[in-house]
Amino acid sequence: MHDLESCSLCEWRCGVDRLQGERGVCRVGRAEVAATMCSGTLASYIVTLTGCCYRCLHCNAYRISQYPDPGWQYAGHVPAAVLVANARERIVAYRGPRIRMIGFTGGDPIIHLPYIEEVAAEVERQGLDLSIGISTGGFGTLEAMERIVDLCRTITLEIKAFSDPVHRALTGAPVAPVLRNAEYLAHEGRDRIRVFRTVVIPGMTDREVGDIAAFIATLDPGVPYRLIGFRPNNVLYYHPGPPKEQMERLCAVCRDAGLLDVAWSGYYPEAVPDGIVDVADRLAPAYEEDPAAALTAAYAAACGCPTHPRDCGACSLRDRCPATLREPWRGR
């Protein structure tokens, strides 16, 4: 934890002693855990850490990334040995696909790199067959990125914008370190890259996607690139999200730029999907021909809810309800 005594883990290089209560841009001291979960989709035990070196206007996890300012309280600091023991217990009890990794997210976990290294050492000490993954906004120092490449099996890097003015306006930080780190990963940690990704915000980052794609193509056209549709949140709560057609069009732009592996998820619907309308028509008799009730129930039915009219108390699936999706953006 000596790194925290004069912290230079991210490019702000604040030099503060986080162990003694001094606060830099990230505003946090020792690593604190906000939440954990088993993700079958990622085959990972996800550990969400508080704090971030950015001040993103669109952050959907701002209560975590801007901790402690929003006033929410979390689990606090969890010693590495305890976290790994908890992970072991949760993974054994998990009924989904095999968990192969402990994945760190936030906020931006790069500001807690010494803690992640402690967890990795503890995983080895406890004899667990688990690798380490990280999701970062890429504002770490080059030295930190070198350590991440040595430590992690998978790395997700988010490039929020390509131009410095847009990146500064959105995050409060310059973009140069992010592009440098993307280049470093492509050259020195290519086998570690899970994806590069960008959140598509209409009128803001949508115009950046083509330049980002062209930049990635110069590094390695095979790097997977993912576009994430913005959902109104945080300071941009009243800013519109992208329609489906825009997401598909931007994917085409990325392919035209030379990228070989491009996909998108999430969009901002402008109308009720046709499939939902069809389900609502079918369910109308179960809801006394009330169109509002049928439309509402159709969304639950589309997720797999079998009981109509809905009656959770009598449902045979009440202990494994399919209408409580962990990743609703997949149901597009």
Short mmCIF file of C-alpha atoms in Angstrom, two decimals:
data_model
loop_
_atom_site.label_atom_id
_atom_site.label_comp_id
_atom_site.label_asym_id
_atom_site.label_seq_id
_atom_site.Cartn_x
_atom_site.Cartn_y
_atom_site.Cartn_z
CA MET A 1 0.00 0.00 0.00
CA HIS A 2 3.04 2.29 -0.19
CA ASP A 3 1.61 3.71 -3.44
CA LEU A 4 -1.11 5.42 -1.41
CA GLU A 5 1.38 7.34 0.75
CA SER A 6 2.14 9.61 -2.21
CA CYS A 7 -0.43 8.61 -4.76
CA SER A 8 0.45 8.73 -8.46
CA LEU A 9 -1.68 5.87 -9.73
CA CYS A 10 -3.63 8.03 -12.18
CA GLU A 11 -2.45 10.89 -14.36
CA TRP A 12 -3.56 13.53 -11.88
CA ARG A 13 -0.51 12.42 -9.86
CA CYS A 14 -1.88 14.23 -6.79
CA GLY A 15 0.92 12.98 -4.52
CA VAL A 16 -1.38 12.91 -1.47
CA ASP A 17 -1.10 10.46 1.42
CA ARG A 18 -4.41 8.63 1.14
CA LEU A 19 -3.60 6.44 4.14
CA GLN A 20 -3.47 9.52 6.36
CA GLY A 21 -6.73 11.01 5.16
CA GLU A 22 -5.38 13.35 2.50
CA ARG A 23 -7.65 13.49 -0.52
CA GLY A 24 -6.81 13.92 -4.17
CA VAL A 25 -9.14 14.25 -7.14
CA CYS A 26 -10.63 10.79 -6.50
CA ARG A 27 -11.59 11.82 -2.93
CA VAL A 28 -11.02 8.33 -1.50
CA GLY A 29 -8.51 6.69 0.82
CA ARG A 30 -8.20 2.92 1.05
CA ALA A 31 -10.25 0.75 -1.29
CA GLU A 32 -13.87 0.44 -0.22
CA VAL A 33 -16.30 -2.12 -1.61
CA ALA A 34 -19.66 -0.87 -2.87
CA ALA A 35 -21.08 -4.22 -3.99
CA THR A 36 -20.23 -7.72 -5.19
CA MET A 37 -22.08 -10.19 -7.40
CA CYS A 38 -21.62 -13.34 -9.48
CA SER A 39 -22.08 -12.59 -13.19
CA GLY A 40 -22.76 -15.61 -15.34
CA THR A 41 -22.51 -13.48 -18.48
CA LEU A 42 -18.95 -12.44 -17.64
CA ALA A 43 -18.11 -15.67 -15.78
CA SER A 44 -16.87 -13.37 -13.04
CA TYR A 45 -17.26 -12.49 -9.40
CA ILE A 46 -17.67 -8.74 -9.78
CA VAL A 47 -16.26 -6.40 -7.15
CA THR A 48 -17.39 -2.78 -7.44
CA LEU A 49 -15.05 -0.31 -5.73
CA THR A 50 -15.88 3.27 -4.79
CA GLY A 51 -14.18 6.36 -6.19
CA CYS A 52 -13.01 7.58 -9.59
CA CYS A 53 -10.46 9.92 -11.12
CA TYR A 54 -13.13 11.32 -13.46
CA ARG A 55 -16.19 13.53 -12.91
CA CYS A 56 -18.27 12.19 -15.80
CA LEU A 57 -21.52 14.06 -16.42
CA HIS A 58 -23.24 10.91 -17.70
CA CYS A 59 -22.08 8.40 -15.08
CA ASN A 60 -24.80 5.86 -14.27
CA ALA A 61 -22.91 4.83 -11.12
CA TYR A 62 -22.30 8.33 -9.80
CA ARG A 63 -23.31 7.37 -6.26
CA ILE A 64 -20.34 5.00 -6.34
CA SER A 65 -17.87 6.88 -8.53
CA GLN A 66 -18.32 10.19 -6.69
CA TYR A 67 -18.23 8.61 -3.23
CA PRO A 68 -18.29 9.92 -0.53
CA ASP A 69 -19.95 13.10 -1.83
CA PRO A 70 -23.43 11.68 -2.67
CA GLY A 71 -23.80 10.54 0.94
CA TRP A 72 -24.47 6.85 0.28
CA GLN A 73 -22.79 4.36 2.60
CA TYR A 74 -21.29 1.07 1.44
CA ALA A 75 -19.51 -1.93 2.92
CA GLY A 76 -16.31 0.01 3.54
CA HIS A 77 -12.83 -1.46 3.39
CA VAL A 78 -12.81 -5.25 3.15
CA PRO A 79 -9.39 -6.87 3.78
CA ALA A 80 -8.17 -8.84 0.78
CA ALA A 81 -8.24 -12.15 2.67
CA VAL A 82 -11.86 -11.56 3.69
CA LEU A 83 -12.93 -10.52 0.20
CA VAL A 84 -11.41 -13.65 -1.34
CA ALA A 85 -12.95 -15.89 1.33
CA ASN A 86 -16.33 -14.28 0.66
CA ALA A 87 -15.83 -14.76 -3.07
CA ARG A 88 -15.06 -18.44 -2.57
CA GLU A 89 -18.25 -18.91 -0.54
CA ARG A 90 -20.43 -17.04 -3.03
CA ILE A 91 -18.96 -18.85 -6.02
CA VAL A 92 -19.53 -22.28 -4.47
CA ALA A 93 -23.18 -21.38 -3.83
CA TYR A 94 -23.72 -19.85 -7.29
CA ARG A 95 -25.96 -21.91 -9.59
CA GLY A 96 -25.02 -20.27 -12.87
CA PRO A 97 -22.11 -20.79 -15.28
CA ARG A 98 -18.68 -21.44 -13.82
CA ILE A 99 -17.03 -18.35 -12.35
CA ARG A 100 -13.47 -18.05 -13.62
CA MET A 101 -12.42 -14.56 -12.58
CA ILE A 102 -12.63 -11.81 -10.00
CA GLY A 103 -13.47 -8.70 -12.00
CA PHE A 104 -13.01 -5.19 -10.63
CA THR A 105 -15.14 -2.24 -11.67
CA GLY A 106 -16.26 1.06 -10.16
CA GLY A 107 -15.90 4.02 -10.32
CA ASP A 108 -12.50 3.32 -11.74
CA PRO A 109 -10.62 0.57 -9.91
CA ILE A 110 -7.28 1.71 -11.26
CA ILE A 111 -7.02 4.08 -8.28
CA HIS A 112 -7.12 0.97 -6.07
CA LEU A 113 -4.47 -1.01 -7.94
CA PRO A 114 -2.45 -1.93 -4.79
CA TYR A 115 -5.59 -3.47 -3.27
CA ILE A 116 -6.31 -5.44 -6.44
CA GLU A 117 -2.74 -6.75 -6.35
CA GLU A 118 -3.30 -7.81 -2.73
CA VAL A 119 -6.47 -9.65 -3.75
CA ALA A 120 -4.61 -11.41 -6.57
CA ALA A 121 -1.92 -12.54 -4.14
CA GLU A 122 -4.59 -13.76 -1.73
CA VAL A 123 -6.32 -15.73 -4.50
CA GLU A 124 -3.05 -17.54 -5.10
CA ARG A 125 -2.45 -18.05 -1.38
CA GLN A 126 -5.89 -19.59 -0.93
CA GLY A 127 -5.34 -21.85 -3.93
CA LEU A 128 -8.27 -20.62 -6.01
CA ASP A 129 -8.39 -21.08 -9.77
CA LEU A 130 -9.45 -17.51 -10.50
CA SER A 131 -7.84 -14.88 -12.71
CA ILE A 132 -8.18 -11.10 -12.34
CA GLY A 133 -10.03 -8.69 -14.63
CA ILE A 134 -10.48 -4.94 -14.62
CA SER A 135 -12.69 -2.33 -16.30
CA THR A 136 -11.14 1.13 -16.51
CA GLY A 137 -11.57 4.53 -18.09
CA GLY A 138 -7.90 4.46 -19.01
CA PHE A 139 -6.62 7.46 -17.04
CA GLY A 140 -3.95 5.50 -15.19
CA THR A 141 -0.28 6.31 -15.44
CA LEU A 142 1.77 4.25 -17.86
CA GLU A 143 3.43 2.60 -14.86
CA ALA A 144 0.01 1.59 -13.54
CA MET A 145 -0.99 0.21 -16.94
CA GLU A 146 2.16 -1.89 -17.05
CA ARG A 147 1.22 -3.40 -13.69
CA ILE A 148 -2.33 -4.02 -14.87
CA VAL A 149 -1.12 -5.89 -17.95
CA ASP A 150 1.11 -8.04 -15.76
CA LEU A 151 -1.70 -8.69 -13.29
CA CYS A 152 -4.92 -9.05 -15.28
CA ARG A 153 -6.22 -11.72 -17.60
CA THR A 154 -8.82 -9.40 -19.16
CA ILE A 155 -8.96 -5.61 -19.47
CA THR A 156 -11.89 -3.50 -20.63
CA LEU A 157 -10.92 0.04 -21.62
CA GLU A 158 -13.50 2.77 -22.12
CA ILE A 159 -12.57 5.54 -24.54
CA LYS A 160 -15.16 8.17 -23.71
CA ALA A 161 -14.21 10.61 -26.48
CA PHE A 162 -11.42 11.16 -29.00
CA SER A 163 -11.08 14.93 -29.11
CA ASP A 164 -9.62 16.62 -26.07
CA PRO A 165 -12.33 19.31 -25.83
CA VAL A 166 -15.15 16.73 -25.73
CA HIS A 167 -13.29 14.45 -23.33
CA ARG A 168 -12.56 17.34 -20.97
CA ALA A 169 -16.14 18.61 -21.14
CA LEU A 170 -17.56 15.15 -20.39
CA THR A 171 -15.06 13.82 -17.83
CA GLY A 172 -13.12 16.83 -16.56
CA ALA A 173 -9.84 15.26 -17.70
CA PRO A 174 -7.58 15.31 -20.80
CA VAL A 175 -7.79 12.47 -23.31
CA ALA A 176 -4.09 12.05 -24.16
CA PRO A 177 -3.34 9.53 -21.37
CA VAL A 178 -6.31 7.40 -22.45
CA LEU A 179 -5.18 7.21 -26.06
CA ARG A 180 -1.63 6.48 -24.94
CA ASN A 181 -2.85 3.66 -22.72
CA ALA A 182 -5.05 2.25 -25.48
CA GLU A 183 -1.99 2.13 -27.73
CA TYR A 184 0.06 0.50 -24.98
CA LEU A 185 -2.57 -2.19 -24.45
CA ALA A 186 -2.84 -2.90 -28.16
CA HIS A 187 0.93 -3.33 -28.45
CA GLU A 188 1.92 -4.83 -25.09
CA GLY A 189 -1.27 -6.43 -23.77
CA ARG A 190 -3.26 -7.40 -26.85
CA ASP A 191 -4.20 -10.82 -25.46
CA ARG A 192 -5.56 -9.11 -22.34
CA ILE A 193 -8.04 -6.86 -24.12
CA ARG A 194 -11.63 -7.93 -23.62
CA VAL A 195 -13.11 -4.91 -25.39
CA PHE A 196 -12.63 -1.21 -25.98
CA ARG A 197 -15.95 0.59 -25.58
CA THR A 198 -17.65 3.98 -25.87
CA VAL A 199 -20.95 5.25 -24.50
CA VAL A 200 -22.90 6.87 -27.34
CA ILE A 201 -24.41 10.20 -26.22
CA PRO A 202 -26.30 12.04 -29.00
CA GLY A 203 -24.76 15.39 -29.86
CA MET A 204 -21.74 14.65 -27.70
CA THR A 205 -19.86 11.40 -28.17
CA ASP A 206 -21.74 10.09 -31.21
CA ARG A 207 -19.59 12.37 -33.35
CA GLU A 208 -16.47 10.92 -31.76
CA VAL A 209 -17.16 7.28 -32.63
CA GLY A 210 -15.78 7.39 -36.17
CA ASP A 211 -12.49 8.92 -35.01
CA ILE A 212 -12.20 6.43 -32.15
CA ALA A 213 -12.83 3.54 -34.54
CA ALA A 214 -10.23 4.83 -36.99
CA PHE A 215 -7.75 5.22 -34.15
CA ILE A 216 -8.33 1.66 -32.93
CA ALA A 217 -8.01 0.37 -36.49
CA THR A 218 -4.52 1.87 -36.73
CA LEU A 219 -3.56 -0.07 -33.59
CA ASP A 220 -5.18 -3.40 -34.45
CA PRO A 221 -8.39 -3.74 -36.51
CA GLY A 222 -9.19 -6.94 -34.63
CA VAL A 223 -9.63 -5.24 -31.25
CA PRO A 224 -13.29 -5.75 -30.22
CA TYR A 225 -15.13 -2.42 -30.04
CA ARG A 226 -18.46 -2.05 -28.27
CA LEU A 227 -20.89 0.86 -28.44
CA ILE A 228 -23.11 1.35 -25.39
CA GLY A 229 -26.29 3.37 -25.75
CA PHE A 230 -26.50 6.22 -23.23
CA ARG A 231 -29.39 6.14 -20.79
CA PRO A 232 -30.24 9.55 -19.29
CA ASN A 233 -28.54 9.80 -15.91
CA ASN A 234 -26.69 12.00 -13.46
CA VAL A 235 -26.07 15.55 -14.74
CA LEU A 236 -27.36 14.46 -18.18
CA TYR A 237 -30.60 13.11 -16.74
CA TYR A 238 -32.68 15.15 -19.17
CA HIS A 239 -30.45 14.63 -22.22
CA PRO A 240 -31.79 12.21 -24.86
CA GLY A 241 -30.35 8.79 -25.55
CA PRO A 242 -29.67 7.31 -29.00
CA PRO A 243 -32.33 5.51 -31.07
CA LYS A 244 -31.71 2.01 -32.36
CA GLU A 245 -31.13 3.23 -35.91
CA GLN A 246 -28.31 5.50 -34.76
CA MET A 247 -26.57 2.65 -32.93
CA GLU A 248 -26.75 0.47 -36.03
CA ARG A 249 -25.52 3.31 -38.23
CA LEU A 250 -22.54 3.97 -35.96
CA CYS A 251 -21.60 0.30 -36.06
CA ALA A 252 -21.50 0.58 -39.84
CA VAL A 253 -19.27 3.65 -39.52
CA CYS A 254 -16.88 1.65 -37.34
CA ARG A 255 -16.73 -1.19 -39.84
CA ASP A 256 -16.09 1.28 -42.65
CA ALA A 257 -13.18 2.59 -40.57
CA GLY A 258 -11.65 -0.88 -40.72
CA LEU A 259 -12.72 -2.55 -37.47
CA LEU A 260 -13.56 -6.25 -37.71
CA ASP A 261 -15.42 -6.85 -34.44
CA VAL A 262 -18.06 -4.22 -33.66
CA ALA A 263 -21.34 -4.55 -31.76
CA TRP A 264 -23.74 -2.40 -29.78
CA SER A 265 -26.11 -2.73 -26.85
CA GLY A 266 -28.78 -0.46 -25.44
CA TYR A 267 -30.71 2.33 -27.08
CA TYR A 268 -33.32 4.90 -26.17
CA PRO A 269 -36.70 3.74 -27.52
CA GLU A 270 -38.87 6.28 -29.29
CA ALA A 271 -41.97 4.07 -29.28
CA VAL A 272 -43.29 0.83 -27.83
CA PRO A 273 -41.56 -2.08 -29.66
CA ASP A 274 -43.75 -4.01 -32.10
CA GLY A 275 -43.11 -7.25 -30.25
CA ILE A 276 -44.44 -5.78 -27.01
CA VAL A 277 -47.58 -4.55 -28.75
CA ASP A 278 -48.23 -8.08 -30.05
CA VAL A 279 -47.80 -9.58 -26.58
CA ALA A 280 -50.12 -6.95 -25.10
CA ASP A 281 -52.82 -7.86 -27.60
CA ARG A 282 -52.51 -11.51 -26.62
CA LEU A 283 -52.65 -10.75 -22.88
CA ALA A 284 -55.60 -8.35 -23.02
CA PRO A 285 -58.23 -10.97 -22.02
CA ALA A 286 -56.26 -11.81 -18.86
CA TYR A 287 -56.41 -8.15 -17.85
CA GLU A 288 -60.11 -7.49 -18.47
CA GLU A 289 -59.31 -5.93 -21.86
CA ASP A 290 -57.61 -3.02 -20.10
CA PRO A 291 -55.01 -1.80 -22.63
CA ALA A 292 -52.82 -0.09 -20.02
CA ALA A 293 -52.68 -3.23 -17.88
CA ALA A 294 -52.01 -5.47 -20.88
CA LEU A 295 -49.21 -3.22 -22.15
CA THR A 296 -47.60 -3.10 -18.71
CA ALA A 297 -47.79 -6.87 -18.28
CA ALA A 298 -46.41 -7.45 -21.76
CA TYR A 299 -42.98 -6.27 -20.66
CA ALA A 300 -42.97 -8.83 -17.85
CA ALA A 301 -44.16 -11.54 -20.22
CA ALA A 302 -41.43 -10.68 -22.72
CA CYS A 303 -38.90 -11.44 -19.97
CA GLY A 304 -40.49 -14.82 -19.28
CA CYS A 305 -43.15 -14.07 -16.65
CA PRO A 306 -45.57 -17.04 -16.96
CA THR A 307 -48.47 -15.99 -14.73
CA HIS A 308 -51.19 -13.71 -16.09
CA PRO A 309 -52.83 -11.89 -14.55
CA ARG A 310 -49.65 -11.48 -12.55
CA ASP A 311 -49.72 -13.16 -9.15
CA CYS A 312 -46.20 -13.43 -7.71
CA GLY A 313 -47.47 -15.18 -4.59
CA ALA A 314 -48.84 -18.09 -6.59
CA CYS A 315 -46.15 -18.26 -9.27
CA SER A 316 -44.07 -21.44 -9.55
CA LEU A 317 -41.06 -19.33 -10.54
CA ARG A 318 -41.17 -16.92 -7.61
CA ASP A 319 -37.76 -18.09 -6.36
CA ARG A 320 -36.15 -17.55 -9.77
CA CYS A 321 -38.24 -14.80 -11.33
CA PRO A 322 -37.27 -14.21 -14.99
CA ALA A 323 -38.82 -10.73 -14.89
CA THR A 324 -35.98 -9.43 -12.71
CA LEU A 325 -33.31 -9.25 -15.38
CA ARG A 326 -29.79 -8.46 -14.24
CA GLU A 327 -28.90 -7.07 -17.65
CA PRO A 328 -32.09 -5.64 -19.16
CA TRP A 329 -30.26 -4.02 -22.08
CA ARG A 330 -29.83 -7.50 -23.58
CA GLY A 331 -33.56 -7.72 -24.19
CA ARG A 332 -33.49 -5.39 -27.16
#
